[in-house]
Amino acid sequence: MNHDDLRIWSKHAADWAHGYHAGLRDQPVRAPLIPGAISRQLPQQAPEAAEPIETIFADFERIVPPGITHWQHPRFFAYFPANASPASMLAEQLANAMAAQGMLWQTSPAVTEVEQVMITWLRDALGLPADFTGTIHDSATTATLSAILTMREQATDFAGNIAGLTGMPALRFYASAQTHSSVDKAVRVAGIGQNNLVKIATDSHYSMDPQALEQAISADKAAGMIPAGVILCAGGTSIGAFDRIADCIAVAKSHGLPVHVDAAWAGSAMICPEFRSLWAGVEGADSIVFNPHKWLGAQFDCAIQFLRDPTPQVKTLGLRPSYLETAGREEVVNFNEWTVPLGRRFRALKLWFTLRAYGLEGLRSRIRNHVTWANEAAQALAALPGVTITTAPSLSLFSFALETQAETESLLNRINDDGRIYLTQTRHDDAYVIRVQVGQFDCTRDDVMMIPQVVADLMA
Ligand SMILES: *Cc1c(COP(=O)(O)O)cnc(C)c1O
């Protein structure tokens, strides 16, 4: 296959994509789960001889889509969305065509400079102060790891990277039980140890209790340990919990501790000013992560980390071996020094296309609709006999259950085998509950109201 063939086949792929998206509503949302059903259809070894692209494409059409869970299906209400707006897909095609690697400014100035402008656009769109800058990572997990590594280095006066942590008093981090498992993963990977991530008690709203945070930090100090940072949750994955950001930041600051806010999902909603009270005080954070690849339409992968001052993170993650030096170019930013990986995709291009093709107003109206429709669906579900709304909508995320765990589990299995909608479960207050989030880019009110409809049908 050469570039002339590519020209033909990429047009063919565009037509295929159009048909794929047009037909999604007729497909079951979740792939039928039969382990081995796909791999069994592939040869055991790579071919020695070249094969014609016709054959490869035909095999793709036959084998792959039946094994895909349709994340762009308008009735995908599981997990969180991974929205891919059409404009974002177009930008990804162009980024793929150039296949540039933006590790340094000079390895493609456009990759770095469009990224810098997109960070500014989004910072302003979310109502964050002008002293925040930032960068794009692959995932919120990487952004949170970067933040925790930076806090570790700040707490050790940048000795950890060089001397290691052996022999040091324990470094302590603080988060609530509502924070995402990526925080647990980050403390493990950063050499902090799971036991040194202190899970702070929450109040009746599942928000971190600032007094409990104060007590935990003081007790650790008294015990000779080193408090190193606080991770706050703005829109938890399980039920959408929000910590009391301003109060908890005040406690952290009184101990001189840096704060990272995980708003991976809910951050997108902050383009709507009416939702910003949920994370009031966030401007006091040192680092904030949010994923435009969840709710904003810039397809996976695209995680934004805002930083009040990038210096400590660059000091932590930036390495300049001689082959990466950019002599005489001290004025440029080399974003690999802000992140864990060296290589970087051109992720800013899909933000540029998405923000322009829909405008902030178009994106806001989608999010507002999702929140309204989630509330309507929750109300309709609550009216069904035997259904309890276990957590009320936080933005567009709520949960419900039937009387017993066995009934709830069995209902969820029937819902997902039915295929018209896709929902997943979580554990809340020790109970098994069904989670509903509304956020797919193309969903309509009718799609959302299919949730109570399907539940009513399957309970009849
Ligand atoms: C989805 C999510 C994450 C993890 O995001 P990735 O980009 O997949 O690493 C972290 N925190 C919260 C609150 C999330 O919703």
mmCIF file of N, CA and C in Angstrom, residues 147-258:
data_model
loop_
_atom_site.group_PDB
_atom_site.id
_atom_site.type_symbol
_atom_site.label_atom_id
_atom_site.label_comp_id
_atom_site.label_asym_id
_atom_site.label_seq_id
_atom_site.Cartn_x
_atom_site.Cartn_y
_atom_site.Cartn_z
ATOM 1 N N ALA A 147 1.207 15.391 38.808
ATOM 2 C CA ALA A 147 0.987 16.292 39.951
ATOM 3 C C ALA A 147 1.549 15.685 41.232
ATOM 4 N N ILE A 148 1.340 14.370 41.414
ATOM 5 C CA ILE A 148 1.796 13.735 42.656
ATOM 6 C C ILE A 148 3.319 13.609 42.675
ATOM 7 N N LEU A 149 3.915 13.329 41.525
ATOM 8 C CA LEU A 149 5.387 13.309 41.471
ATOM 9 C C LEU A 149 5.941 14.690 41.819
ATOM 10 N N THR A 150 5.279 15.726 41.323
ATOM 11 C CA THR A 150 5.736 17.089 41.597
ATOM 12 C C THR A 150 5.613 17.416 43.085
ATOM 13 N N MET A 151 4.488 17.030 43.686
ATOM 14 C CA MET A 151 4.303 17.273 45.128
ATOM 15 C C MET A 151 5.351 16.508 45.938
ATOM 16 N N ARG A 152 5.660 15.288 45.479
ATOM 17 C CA ARG A 152 6.690 14.489 46.162
ATOM 18 C C ARG A 152 8.029 15.228 46.138
ATOM 19 N N GLU A 153 8.363 15.772 44.971
ATOM 20 C CA GLU A 153 9.652 16.471 44.857
ATOM 21 C C GLU A 153 9.659 17.771 45.659
ATOM 22 N N GLN A 154 8.513 18.461 45.679
ATOM 23 C CA GLN A 154 8.459 19.693 46.477
ATOM 24 C C GLN A 154 8.647 19.370 47.958
ATOM 25 N N ALA A 155 8.059 18.246 48.393
ATOM 26 C CA ALA A 155 8.143 17.886 49.816
ATOM 27 C C ALA A 155 9.547 17.440 50.205
ATOM 28 N N THR A 156 10.320 16.962 49.225
ATOM 29 C CA THR A 156 11.660 16.465 49.548
ATOM 30 C C THR A 156 12.743 17.446 49.088
ATOM 31 N N ASP A 157 12.311 18.670 48.782
ATOM 32 C CA ASP A 157 13.249 19.667 48.279
ATOM 33 C C ASP A 157 14.000 19.133 47.044
ATOM 34 N N PHE A 158 13.260 18.405 46.220
ATOM 35 C CA PHE A 158 13.761 17.859 44.951
ATOM 36 C C PHE A 158 14.894 16.848 45.136
ATOM 37 N N ALA A 159 14.884 16.175 46.307
ATOM 38 C CA ALA A 159 15.899 15.142 46.547
ATOM 39 C C ALA A 159 15.419 13.771 46.085
ATOM 40 N N GLY A 160 14.091 13.566 46.033
ATOM 41 C CA GLY A 160 13.554 12.242 45.714
ATOM 42 C C GLY A 160 14.025 11.726 44.366
ATOM 43 N N ASN A 161 13.990 12.569 43.366
ATOM 44 C CA ASN A 161 14.397 12.165 42.019
ATOM 45 C C ASN A 161 15.846 11.698 41.973
ATOM 46 N N ILE A 162 16.687 12.316 42.777
ATOM 47 C CA ILE A 162 18.122 12.049 42.696
ATOM 48 C C ILE A 162 18.548 10.971 43.694
ATOM 49 N N ALA A 163 18.167 11.147 44.957
ATOM 50 C CA ALA A 163 18.653 10.236 46.006
ATOM 51 C C ALA A 163 17.690 9.092 46.273
ATOM 52 N N GLY A 164 16.468 9.187 45.764
ATOM 53 C CA GLY A 164 15.460 8.178 46.104
ATOM 54 C C GLY A 164 14.825 8.499 47.443
ATOM 55 N N LEU A 165 13.841 7.704 47.835
ATOM 56 C CA LEU A 165 13.091 8.017 49.057
ATOM 57 C C LEU A 165 13.569 7.195 50.256
ATOM 58 N N THR A 166 14.527 6.299 50.037
ATOM 59 C CA THR A 166 14.966 5.412 51.114
ATOM 60 C C THR A 166 15.445 6.203 52.324
ATOM 61 N N GLY A 167 14.966 5.809 53.491
ATOM 62 C CA GLY A 167 15.432 6.435 54.726
ATOM 63 C C GLY A 167 14.708 7.702 55.088
ATOM 64 N N MET A 168 13.819 8.155 54.229
ATOM 65 C CA MET A 168 13.076 9.381 54.535
ATOM 66 C C MET A 168 11.861 9.057 55.397
ATOM 67 N N PRO A 169 11.402 10.032 56.198
ATOM 68 C CA PRO A 169 10.113 9.825 56.867
ATOM 69 C C PRO A 169 9.031 9.650 55.800
ATOM 70 N N ALA A 170 7.940 8.990 56.166
ATOM 71 C CA ALA A 170 6.862 8.737 55.197
ATOM 72 C C ALA A 170 6.290 10.047 54.667
ATOM 73 N N LEU A 171 6.107 10.114 53.347
ATOM 74 C CA LEU A 171 5.415 11.251 52.735
ATOM 75 C C LEU A 171 3.934 10.920 52.722
ATOM 76 N N ARG A 172 3.093 11.871 53.105
ATOM 77 C CA ARG A 172 1.661 11.588 53.248
ATOM 78 C C ARG A 172 0.833 12.430 52.278
ATOM 79 N N PHE A 173 -0.123 11.777 51.640
ATOM 80 C CA PHE A 173 -1.077 12.451 50.749
ATOM 81 C C PHE A 173 -2.481 12.242 51.289
ATOM 82 N N TYR A 174 -3.389 13.137 50.936
ATOM 83 C CA TYR A 174 -4.740 13.120 51.498
ATOM 84 C C TYR A 174 -5.769 13.247 50.378
ATOM 85 N N ALA A 175 -6.773 12.365 50.437
ATOM 86 C CA ALA A 175 -7.877 12.400 49.470
ATOM 87 C C ALA A 175 -9.072 11.732 50.131
ATOM 88 N N SER A 176 -10.255 11.937 49.566
ATOM 89 C CA SER A 176 -11.427 11.263 50.139
ATOM 90 C C SER A 176 -11.630 9.928 49.434
ATOM 91 N N ALA A 177 -12.497 9.102 50.007
ATOM 92 C CA ALA A 177 -12.767 7.795 49.406
ATOM 93 C C ALA A 177 -13.516 7.941 48.087
ATOM 94 N N GLN A 178 -14.003 9.138 47.756
ATOM 95 C CA GLN A 178 -14.717 9.341 46.489
ATOM 96 C C GLN A 178 -13.764 9.620 45.329
ATOM 97 N N THR A 179 -12.484 9.824 45.628
ATOM 98 C CA THR A 179 -11.559 10.123 44.522
ATOM 99 C C THR A 179 -11.329 8.874 43.690
ATOM 100 N N HIS A 180 -10.934 9.100 42.467
ATOM 101 C CA HIS A 180 -10.769 8.041 41.464
ATOM 102 C C HIS A 180 -9.555 7.164 41.793
ATOM 103 N N SER A 181 -9.601 5.924 41.342
ATOM 104 C CA SER A 181 -8.503 4.985 41.606
ATOM 105 C C SER A 181 -7.182 5.440 40.981
ATOM 106 N N SER A 182 -7.243 6.416 40.048
ATOM 107 C CA SER A 182 -5.986 6.914 39.469
ATOM 108 C C SER A 182 -5.118 7.577 40.542
ATOM 109 N N VAL A 183 -5.744 8.066 41.623
ATOM 110 C CA VAL A 183 -4.961 8.660 42.709
ATOM 111 C C VAL A 183 -4.215 7.546 43.465
ATOM 112 N N ASP A 184 -4.903 6.431 43.706
ATOM 113 C CA ASP A 184 -4.242 5.284 44.347
ATOM 114 C C ASP A 184 -3.091 4.794 43.471
ATOM 115 N N LYS A 185 -3.361 4.715 42.168
ATOM 116 C CA LYS A 185 -2.317 4.238 41.255
ATOM 117 C C LYS A 185 -1.111 5.182 41.288
ATOM 118 N N ALA A 186 -1.389 6.485 41.306
ATOM 119 C CA ALA A 186 -0.295 7.458 41.279
ATOM 120 C C ALA A 186 0.582 7.351 42.526
ATOM 121 N N VAL A 187 -0.025 7.181 43.717
ATOM 122 C CA VAL A 187 0.825 7.092 44.913
ATOM 123 C C VAL A 187 1.639 5.798 44.899
ATOM 124 N N ARG A 188 1.077 4.759 44.277
ATOM 125 C CA ARG A 188 1.850 3.514 44.167
ATOM 126 C C ARG A 188 3.032 3.712 43.224
ATOM 127 N N VAL A 189 2.743 4.239 42.045
ATOM 128 C CA VAL A 189 3.788 4.392 41.023
ATOM 129 C C VAL A 189 4.862 5.375 41.482
ATOM 130 N N ALA A 190 4.447 6.395 42.243
ATOM 131 C CA ALA A 190 5.396 7.431 42.665
ATOM 132 C C ALA A 190 6.256 6.990 43.844
ATOM 133 N N GLY A 191 6.066 5.751 44.304
ATOM 134 C CA GLY A 191 6.905 5.259 45.394
ATOM 135 C C GLY A 191 6.479 5.761 46.761
ATOM 136 N N ILE A 192 5.263 6.315 46.845
ATOM 137 C CA ILE A 192 4.756 6.835 48.115
ATOM 138 C C ILE A 192 4.200 5.687 48.948
ATOM 139 N N GLY A 193 3.534 4.754 48.276
ATOM 140 C CA GLY A 193 2.922 3.617 48.975
ATOM 141 C C GLY A 193 1.464 3.880 49.298
ATOM 142 N N GLN A 194 0.649 2.888 48.998
ATOM 143 C CA GLN A 194 -0.791 3.027 49.230
ATOM 144 C C GLN A 194 -1.115 3.417 50.671
ATOM 145 N N ASN A 195 -0.338 2.877 51.638
ATOM 146 C CA ASN A 195 -0.663 3.161 53.040
ATOM 147 C C ASN A 195 -0.463 4.622 53.399
ATOM 148 N N ASN A 196 0.241 5.356 52.556
ATOM 149 C CA ASN A 196 0.480 6.771 52.842
ATOM 150 C C ASN A 196 -0.472 7.693 52.101
ATOM 151 N N LEU A 197 -1.488 7.092 51.466
ATOM 152 C CA LEU A 197 -2.595 7.893 50.940
ATOM 153 C C LEU A 197 -3.704 7.806 51.975
ATOM 154 N N VAL A 198 -3.894 8.903 52.701
ATOM 155 C CA VAL A 198 -4.861 8.902 53.799
ATOM 156 C C VAL A 198 -6.234 9.243 53.230
ATOM 157 N N LYS A 199 -7.195 8.333 53.442
ATOM 158 C CA LYS A 199 -8.550 8.583 52.947
ATOM 159 C C LYS A 199 -9.324 9.329 54.028
ATOM 160 N N ILE A 200 -9.627 10.586 53.744
ATOM 161 C CA ILE A 200 -10.265 11.467 54.721
ATOM 162 C C ILE A 200 -11.776 11.228 54.721
ATOM 163 N N ALA A 201 -12.352 11.280 55.913
ATOM 164 C CA ALA A 201 -13.791 11.038 56.056
ATOM 165 C C ALA A 201 -14.592 12.077 55.284
ATOM 166 N N THR A 202 -15.770 11.661 54.834
ATOM 167 C CA THR A 202 -16.652 12.577 54.109
ATOM 168 C C THR A 202 -17.890 12.873 54.965
ATOM 169 N N ASP A 203 -18.568 13.972 54.604
ATOM 170 C CA ASP A 203 -19.782 14.363 55.334
ATOM 171 C C ASP A 203 -21.012 13.724 54.674
ATOM 172 N N SER A 204 -22.186 14.195 55.034
ATOM 173 C CA SER A 204 -23.414 13.564 54.521
ATOM 174 C C SER A 204 -23.592 13.792 53.023
ATOM 175 N N HIS A 205 -22.813 14.721 52.438
ATOM 176 C CA HIS A 205 -22.875 14.931 50.979
ATOM 177 C C HIS A 205 -21.736 14.227 50.250
ATOM 178 N N TYR A 206 -21.034 13.358 50.947
ATOM 179 C CA TYR A 206 -19.898 12.635 50.363
ATOM 180 C C TYR A 206 -18.771 13.585 49.945
ATOM 181 N N SER A 207 -18.689 14.716 50.657
ATOM 182 C CA SER A 207 -17.635 15.702 50.427
ATOM 183 C C SER A 207 -16.607 15.567 51.535
ATOM 184 N N MET A 208 -15.338 15.761 51.197
ATOM 185 C CA MET A 208 -14.291 15.679 52.213
ATOM 186 C C MET A 208 -14.587 16.652 53.348
ATOM 187 N N ASP A 209 -14.450 16.160 54.576
ATOM 188 C CA ASP A 209 -14.697 16.977 55.757
ATOM 189 C C ASP A 209 -13.417 17.760 56.075
ATOM 190 N N PRO A 210 -13.445 19.086 55.936
ATOM 191 C CA PRO A 210 -12.212 19.877 56.128
ATOM 192 C C PRO A 210 -11.608 19.711 57.525
ATOM 193 N N GLN A 211 -12.476 19.514 58.522
ATOM 194 C CA GLN A 211 -11.940 19.339 59.885
ATOM 195 C C GLN A 211 -11.183 18.014 60.004
ATOM 196 N N ALA A 212 -11.732 16.993 59.360
ATOM 197 C CA ALA A 212 -11.047 15.694 59.384
ATOM 198 C C ALA A 212 -9.714 15.794 58.647
ATOM 199 N N LEU A 213 -9.667 16.616 57.588
ATOM 200 C CA LEU A 213 -8.409 16.830 56.861
ATOM 201 C C LEU A 213 -7.394 17.507 57.773
ATOM 202 N N GLU A 214 -7.842 18.543 58.464
ATOM 203 C CA GLU A 214 -6.978 19.276 59.399
ATOM 204 C C GLU A 214 -6.399 18.325 60.454
ATOM 205 N N GLN A 215 -7.276 17.482 61.002
ATOM 206 C CA GLN A 215 -6.821 16.565 62.063
ATOM 207 C C GLN A 215 -5.809 15.563 61.534
ATOM 208 N N ALA A 216 -6.060 15.066 60.331
ATOM 209 C CA ALA A 216 -5.151 14.055 59.773
ATOM 210 C C ALA A 216 -3.769 14.645 59.511
ATOM 211 N N ILE A 217 -3.742 15.866 58.979
ATOM 212 C CA ILE A 217 -2.444 16.493 58.684
ATOM 213 C C ILE A 217 -1.691 16.758 59.991
ATOM 214 N N SER A 218 -2.405 17.305 60.977
ATOM 215 C CA SER A 218 -1.741 17.616 62.251
ATOM 216 C C SER A 218 -1.225 16.352 62.927
ATOM 217 N N ALA A 219 -2.019 15.288 62.892
ATOM 218 C CA ALA A 219 -1.599 14.040 63.539
ATOM 219 C C ALA A 219 -0.355 13.478 62.845
ATOM 220 N N ASP A 220 -0.315 13.544 61.510
ATOM 221 C CA ASP A 220 0.846 13.025 60.782
ATOM 222 C C ASP A 220 2.102 13.835 61.103
ATOM 223 N N LYS A 221 1.935 15.149 61.201
ATOM 224 C CA LYS A 221 3.086 16.003 61.537
ATOM 225 C C LYS A 221 3.621 15.632 62.922
ATOM 226 N N ALA A 222 2.660 15.477 63.871
ATOM 227 C CA ALA A 222 3.055 15.146 65.240
ATOM 228 C C ALA A 222 3.778 13.805 65.291
ATOM 229 N N ALA A 223 3.422 12.916 64.353
ATOM 230 C CA ALA A 223 4.048 11.583 64.337
ATOM 231 C C ALA A 223 5.356 11.572 63.547
ATOM 232 N N GLY A 224 5.800 12.742 63.087
ATOM 233 C CA GLY A 224 7.088 12.818 62.401
ATOM 234 C C GLY A 224 7.029 12.503 60.917
ATOM 235 N N MET A 225 5.835 12.403 60.374
ATOM 236 C CA MET A 225 5.724 12.151 58.937
ATOM 237 C C MET A 225 5.681 13.486 58.178
ATOM 238 N N ILE A 226 5.795 13.416 56.838
ATOM 239 C CA ILE A 226 5.845 14.644 56.045
ATOM 240 C C ILE A 226 4.600 14.756 55.161
ATOM 241 N N PRO A 227 3.610 15.579 55.544
ATOM 242 C CA PRO A 227 2.480 15.814 54.637
ATOM 243 C C PRO A 227 3.002 16.443 53.346
ATOM 244 N N ALA A 228 2.542 15.909 52.194
ATOM 245 C CA ALA A 228 3.115 16.357 50.924
ATOM 246 C C ALA A 228 2.088 16.963 49.973
ATOM 247 N N GLY A 229 0.798 16.622 50.114
ATOM 248 C CA GLY A 229 -0.164 17.216 49.187
ATOM 249 C C GLY A 229 -1.565 16.688 49.390
ATOM 250 N N VAL A 230 -2.529 17.442 48.850
ATOM 251 C CA VAL A 230 -3.945 17.097 48.975
ATOM 252 C C VAL A 230 -4.527 16.966 47.572
ATOM 253 N N ILE A 231 -5.306 15.900 47.358
ATOM 254 C CA ILE A 231 -5.981 15.698 46.071
ATOM 255 C C ILE A 231 -7.474 15.804 46.308
ATOM 256 N N LEU A 232 -8.114 16.741 45.631
ATOM 257 C CA LEU A 232 -9.550 16.962 45.830
ATOM 258 C C LEU A 232 -10.324 16.487 44.612
ATOM 259 N N CYS A 233 -11.567 16.155 44.909
ATOM 260 C CA CYS A 233 -12.412 15.533 43.910
ATOM 261 C C CYS A 233 -13.508 16.525 43.527
ATOM 262 N N ALA A 234 -13.606 16.838 42.246
ATOM 263 C CA ALA A 234 -14.687 17.702 41.751
ATOM 264 C C ALA A 234 -15.457 16.895 40.719
ATOM 265 N N GLY A 235 -16.436 16.140 41.204
ATOM 266 C CA GLY A 235 -17.194 15.261 40.318
ATOM 267 C C GLY A 235 -16.607 13.860 40.324
ATOM 268 N N GLY A 236 -16.854 13.104 41.387
ATOM 269 C CA GLY A 236 -16.290 11.758 41.517
ATOM 270 C C GLY A 236 -16.925 10.797 40.523
ATOM 271 N N THR A 237 -16.188 9.730 40.202
ATOM 272 C CA THR A 237 -16.629 8.812 39.162
ATOM 273 C C THR A 237 -17.818 7.969 39.604
ATOM 274 N N SER A 238 -17.880 7.626 40.883
ATOM 275 C CA SER A 238 -18.914 6.727 41.338
ATOM 276 C C SER A 238 -20.293 7.398 41.313
ATOM 277 N N ILE A 239 -20.428 8.511 42.049
ATOM 278 C CA ILE A 239 -21.744 9.163 42.154
ATOM 279 C C ILE A 239 -21.667 10.668 41.910
ATOM 280 N N GLY A 240 -20.515 11.165 41.460
ATOM 281 C CA GLY A 240 -20.402 12.594 41.147
ATOM 282 C C GLY A 240 -20.184 13.484 42.355
ATOM 283 N N ALA A 241 -19.519 12.956 43.399
ATOM 284 C CA ALA A 241 -19.300 13.749 44.615
ATOM 285 C C ALA A 241 -18.355 14.925 44.357
ATOM 286 N N PHE A 242 -18.617 16.009 45.057
ATOM 287 C CA PHE A 242 -17.730 17.184 45.019
ATOM 288 C C PHE A 242 -17.214 17.450 46.428
ATOM 289 N N ASP A 243 -15.888 17.538 46.581
ATOM 290 C CA ASP A 243 -15.347 17.972 47.867
ATOM 291 C C ASP A 243 -15.642 19.455 48.059
ATOM 292 N N ARG A 244 -15.578 19.901 49.328
ATOM 293 C CA ARG A 244 -15.734 21.346 49.587
ATOM 294 C C ARG A 244 -14.399 22.003 49.264
ATOM 295 N N ILE A 245 -14.271 22.405 48.010
ATOM 296 C CA ILE A 245 -12.971 22.794 47.470
ATOM 297 C C ILE A 245 -12.364 23.970 48.252
ATOM 298 N N ALA A 246 -13.138 25.039 48.449
ATOM 299 C CA ALA A 246 -12.569 26.234 49.096
ATOM 300 C C ALA A 246 -12.108 25.910 50.519
ATOM 301 N N ASP A 247 -12.952 25.207 51.285
ATOM 302 C CA ASP A 247 -12.616 24.914 52.684
ATOM 303 C C ASP A 247 -11.402 23.994 52.774
ATOM 304 N N CYS A 248 -11.348 22.988 51.899
ATOM 305 C CA CYS A 248 -10.230 22.047 51.967
ATOM 306 C C CYS A 248 -8.931 22.708 51.496
ATOM 307 N N ILE A 249 -9.036 23.593 50.496
ATOM 308 C CA ILE A 249 -7.825 24.306 50.051
ATOM 309 C C ILE A 249 -7.323 25.204 51.181
ATOM 310 N N ALA A 250 -8.246 25.824 51.918
ATOM 311 C CA ALA A 250 -7.823 26.688 53.028
ATOM 312 C C ALA A 250 -7.030 25.880 54.057
ATOM 313 N N VAL A 251 -7.490 24.656 54.357
ATOM 314 C CA VAL A 251 -6.766 23.810 55.316
ATOM 315 C C VAL A 251 -5.380 23.467 54.755
ATOM 316 N N ALA A 252 -5.340 23.048 53.483
ATOM 317 C CA ALA A 252 -4.055 22.677 52.876
ATOM 318 C C ALA A 252 -3.082 23.849 52.916
ATOM 319 N N LYS A 253 -3.584 25.035 52.557
ATOM 320 C CA LYS A 253 -2.708 26.208 52.493
ATOM 321 C C LYS A 253 -2.186 26.575 53.888
ATOM 322 N N SER A 254 -3.024 26.365 54.907
ATOM 323 C CA SER A 254 -2.577 26.719 56.253
ATOM 324 C C SER A 254 -1.403 25.838 56.674
ATOM 325 N N HIS A 255 -1.230 24.691 56.001
ATOM 326 C CA HIS A 255 -0.077 23.826 56.277
ATOM 327 C C HIS A 255 0.969 23.932 55.162
ATOM 328 N N GLY A 256 0.754 24.862 54.245
ATOM 329 C CA GLY A 256 1.713 25.037 53.148
ATOM 330 C C GLY A 256 1.706 23.898 52.146
ATOM 331 N N LEU A 257 0.579 23.169 52.036
ATOM 332 C CA LEU A 257 0.547 22.015 51.141
ATOM 333 C C LEU A 257 -0.046 22.358 49.779
ATOM 334 N N PRO A 258 0.532 21.814 48.706
ATOM 335 C CA PRO A 258 -0.046 22.004 47.377
ATOM 336 C C PRO A 258 -1.302 21.153 47.185
#
